[in-house]
Amino acid sequence: MAKCFALMGWSLPVIESMQKLNKPFVVVSFPDFESYAKENNIPFVSYQFDEWSDASNSLDLKDKLDAYGVDVAVPLFEETVEWAGALNSLYRDDPKVLNRAFLFRNKAMMKRKALIGGLRVGLFEEVYSKEGVLNFMNRLNQANLQVDGEEDSWVHIKPFASAGTVGHRLLRSKQDVEEKCEVEDFPCLAESHLAGKEFSCEAFIHGGKIRFMNITEYVKLGYSNFIPEGNYLHTKRDRIMKEMQKLVDLFGIQYGMIHPEWFLTEDDELSFGEVACRIPGGHILELCGQAYGFDALAAFVCCHDPELTEEELNELLPPLDARPSTFYGNVMIYPHKNLISKLIIPEELKEEPYFLDHNLIPPLTNQKVNSREGFGNHFGTVNFKGDDPDRMTELLLHYENVDFYH
Amino acid sequence: MQEGVISISNLESFDELFESYKSATVLTRGEKAQKILGQLDAWCNTIEGIQQIYERIPAMDQAGILKDTPWENPSRLVPQLVNGTYKSGHPNSTYELLSELRMLALARGKIEASESMKEEAESYLQEALVLNLEFVFNEPQEETRLLMSEHELKKVHSLFGFVSEQIQLSKVKAALVEELELICEQRPVVTEKQRRIIALVKEKIELDPNDPADTALLAFQRSIYRPTSGTVDKTFAEYGEYLNGLKETQLETEAEQISESMLSYGLVSTYHATLLLFLVKEKKYDLVAKCLALDEAGVVRFNEHQEFVCSIIADVIHPYNAQCIYGLSKTLENGVLSRTAVRAGLHNLLTISLHPKVEERIIKSVGSSTSAVSPKQYLIGALLRILGQPLGVGQGNNPTCQSARGISMWSQHAPAKLIHMVHSAAVHDDLSFRFEGSEIKYSESALGLVQKLDHQLDAVSVTLVPMLDKIYNEMMRRASGRGEDPHKWVNPGLYGQWIQIGFASAYDYLSNAIVDFDGFLRVFYGMCHPEYNGGHRLVYPNPVGIFITTAKGEMLGFHAISLLRVEKDPKGEERAYFLNPNNEGRQNWGQGITPSVYGNGEIHGESSLPIHQFAARIYAFHYNNLDAASKMDKIPQSEVDTVKELAKESWGKSYIWLEFKKQW
């Protein structure tokens, strides 16, 4: 068993899970959290993650962590993936662990890697300016045999290294390119639009093998998802499993959890979107834990430990073929107006048997809503729970359009 | 799903959330408590839901759900803060609700507590209940209505309904007396609220006639339940039988006692109708006049129109709508019934058939419909109440202050027009107005302000208000976009041509700011202040727009009232007397500005404020534009400055102020 885990990033639920598990750990995060950690007796090393210099680097951090006997680093957030990678490279004496971390942090690089390994991906390119996006769109239009008057092919742009949907823009036309792209967006990844059902997988990996895999069905990207996957997607589970193991082998992932996004197109093809190796957004691990009845955060951390025994793994993770009968889903709530003053929970929600909870709070008097850059900044989450995935889908789609803030 | 019942799955959801809360450490407890509250919030719409929460409160309390919150220690909580906390909405209101239920559990021993804590909890709840009667009876005040969502209102109504069933009120008698006096002194047209409080007291408190503290409450009870010595232990039907056996002098005593009882609080008992109908049937006209509690002028008018009045009594009055006797009496005293047009209008009303939709609304408004009284009788009864007590008209729980203000104004100054409006509305379920040369018809207008009329209103209001509201909104629509407050044109269009042409607004539409407030105040003082307007009185009520502010003086919204008169009060201070259609006697507008409803020279139904305090909340009024300029300079700057400071420090903070002079 690991002597001590370094939790890279501040997350109260993860800390709580580790306390309950009674595993040794130390939290590494920004100095802002130090006083809270001290008050609550949380082992803590303060570190300035956004600084990289002679005095602030992985060797220095390793020195500090040695005092705690750390031998496994666990990235909780996108921004700590390289730090954890660097530390684990040192702990495992394997420089490729760090390179792999870079792979997770560059969306163009990971796609290229996937392409080489025979996974299906959309057309993609690194772009450096608006011009670049326009050229990319033009080439895409050509390939799609566009004739005059037909719509442009849709293009997505994403920062190379941001979490999830942050900074993600969908451009539907050249006019969109002109209007929506900012100078700060570049350089970034441009890619063609993949039509189809989007979902993510959370594969808990140990010794290079998938030991448990969850499928999260996205009802609408950035708004709503539920777990386990609905019945149709479930019929594809074996295929998805095969593709997932391919991805694991290709990326050479030995320990931890990966969270790739996939598209299942109408012609039944699986396309790879992107992959991350930290805690996924959208409260996915929370839903996953509720649906499968296990502590998904504890499992996430422990899978990073090469010395975890078979017994411990079986205790931490649900069986590989588990299929829960209750579905847990959530919808993230954004205000629909620019100026809001009231939170109104609709009557229908209160009478909804699937309604589990919400954490919405009323706005300040006449609060201005910050304009949304891509996705993000939701005001709260409404959770649902029920036995019928189709009803769940219906509900999530419905509540995405319900205005809670007036 | 059965209404009001929490579904099994939601009960299970609570269990799941609660388990997860209990297993959480201090690190994530806050977040998990929030989720539980989100689920419980959904249960609060009904008493059944509150019951479910109450059953779970000991376990939640034990698990520490209120720990590390302002509600942690029950003996440190103050009932005075309850109301404001509910107004701040979820999650605070849900915490507050849990705290009240914990108090109840403490008082009832469901959560273990010392005797003194039990006692304390009981007192706390009684006090909280009296301070929140608006929630108990679901009759929110203006501020409450502006701040709380429909769900939050249902929530507090369910909670206080539940709590009031569980506790006594023996410790808050004085507060109840004050509440009743505040309401009754205004002589509202709708008397349900005071009747409900009196009934609540009857049910909840064992009163002792020998205890001076109880005499006031007993007097209120008597005025409804036992107004004369002859009514003791009798139903009104038995009382009717009993009257047959009385001698003339005994009947006279009954008539005197019953009229005295009516005058004391403006509340009429069922027995009153029985007696009055009996006297009319027996043609004892002198006693009819006595029974109506008429003053001298009233008696003269009664004698003049005796036949007409008696036929109205016989056709309209019934023990179940007895309250209109008070109104009828006042229509004789204020002379409205002496007008030929009014009598003609009432006569015509007796002959009409009501539109089924109007009947429906009236039946809904009286709650328990009884076949003994027809909707038409309710309607004419309500009309008598409004004609007799123009200042008792209220908007109920509706954002329709404009319409209520109109009904009150017409009742005073154009009663026959009001009757005629009621007539057309009741027959056709439609109403049409002339506005700037074209017609506006209710049936052809789009939405009004009120989407779902609250029916705790009198029968005239439920007939007219939905229509007036739409017509008003249509007028506003047509008059908007002119660069000025549309009320400038809508007020005369809606209320009548006696509204002055001049219209002063503190707010300037074009610059989106408060412009020349000094000038605005000077016009106002010149319009109504006897010291500066040549000692003139107001002729017609002036429709005034005011800012509603919180007890902290913060801007909340807009409200419509009528300024009725400006006069010296008994203490010699110049006061503005006005009609506030929201019938609320316990208002606090911040900065020490608290309108009073009695004790400062108010006629029943009026509210009043010292003139400078009133001026510090107004934003629009009408005035004589030919007069204004000559009077503006007479007002001392110091007076203007006092008002301006109050204004700037309260609602004024929500606006930009521009000081340049404007042409008034």
Coordinates of C-alpha atoms in Angstrom, one line a residue, chain B residues 402-403 405-407 410 414 417-422 424-425 430-445 463-476 478 489-499:
Chain B
Q402 CA -55.1 51.1 -9.2
S403 CA -58.5 49.4 -9.5
R405 CA -58.4 53.2 -5.7
G406 CA -60.8 53.7 -8.6
I407 CA -63.7 51.9 -6.9
W410 CA -66.1 56.6 -7.8
A414 CA -69.4 59.3 -8.9
K417 CA -71.3 55.8 -12.4
L418 CA -69.9 53.0 -10.2
I419 CA -73.3 51.4 -9.9
H420 CA -73.7 51.6 -13.6
M421 CA -70.3 50.0 -14.1
V422 CA -71.3 47.2 -11.8
S424 CA -72.9 46.4 -17.1
A425 CA -70.1 44.2 -15.8
D430 CA -67.7 42.9 -20.0
L431 CA -66.9 46.6 -19.5
S432 CA -65.9 49.4 -21.9
F433 CA -64.1 52.7 -21.3
R434 CA -63.6 55.7 -23.5
F435 CA -59.9 56.7 -23.7
E436 CA -58.6 59.5 -25.8
G437 CA -61.5 59.3 -28.2
S438 CA -61.5 55.6 -28.7
E439 CA -63.1 52.6 -26.9
I440 CA -61.3 50.1 -24.7
K441 CA -63.2 46.9 -24.1
Y442 CA -62.2 44.4 -21.4
S443 CA -63.1 41.5 -23.6
E444 CA -60.8 42.6 -26.3
S445 CA -57.8 43.7 -24.2
T463 CA -66.8 41.6 -10.5
L464 CA -65.0 44.7 -11.5
V465 CA -61.3 44.4 -10.7
P466 CA -60.4 41.8 -13.4
M467 CA -61.9 44.2 -16.0
L468 CA -60.6 47.4 -14.6
D469 CA -57.1 45.8 -14.3
K470 CA -57.1 44.9 -18.0
I471 CA -58.5 48.2 -19.1
Y472 CA -56.0 50.0 -17.0
N473 CA -53.2 48.0 -18.6
E474 CA -54.4 48.7 -22.1
M475 CA -54.6 52.4 -21.4
M476 CA -51.0 52.2 -20.0
R478 CA -51.5 53.0 -25.4
W489 CA -53.0 60.4 -19.3
V490 CA -54.2 57.2 -17.8
N491 CA -55.4 58.6 -14.5
P492 CA -57.9 61.0 -16.0
G493 CA -58.9 58.4 -18.5
L494 CA -59.5 55.7 -15.9
Y495 CA -60.8 57.7 -12.9
G496 CA -62.6 60.6 -14.6
Q497 CA -62.2 64.0 -16.0
W498 CA -62.1 65.6 -12.5
I499 CA -58.5 64.6 -12.2

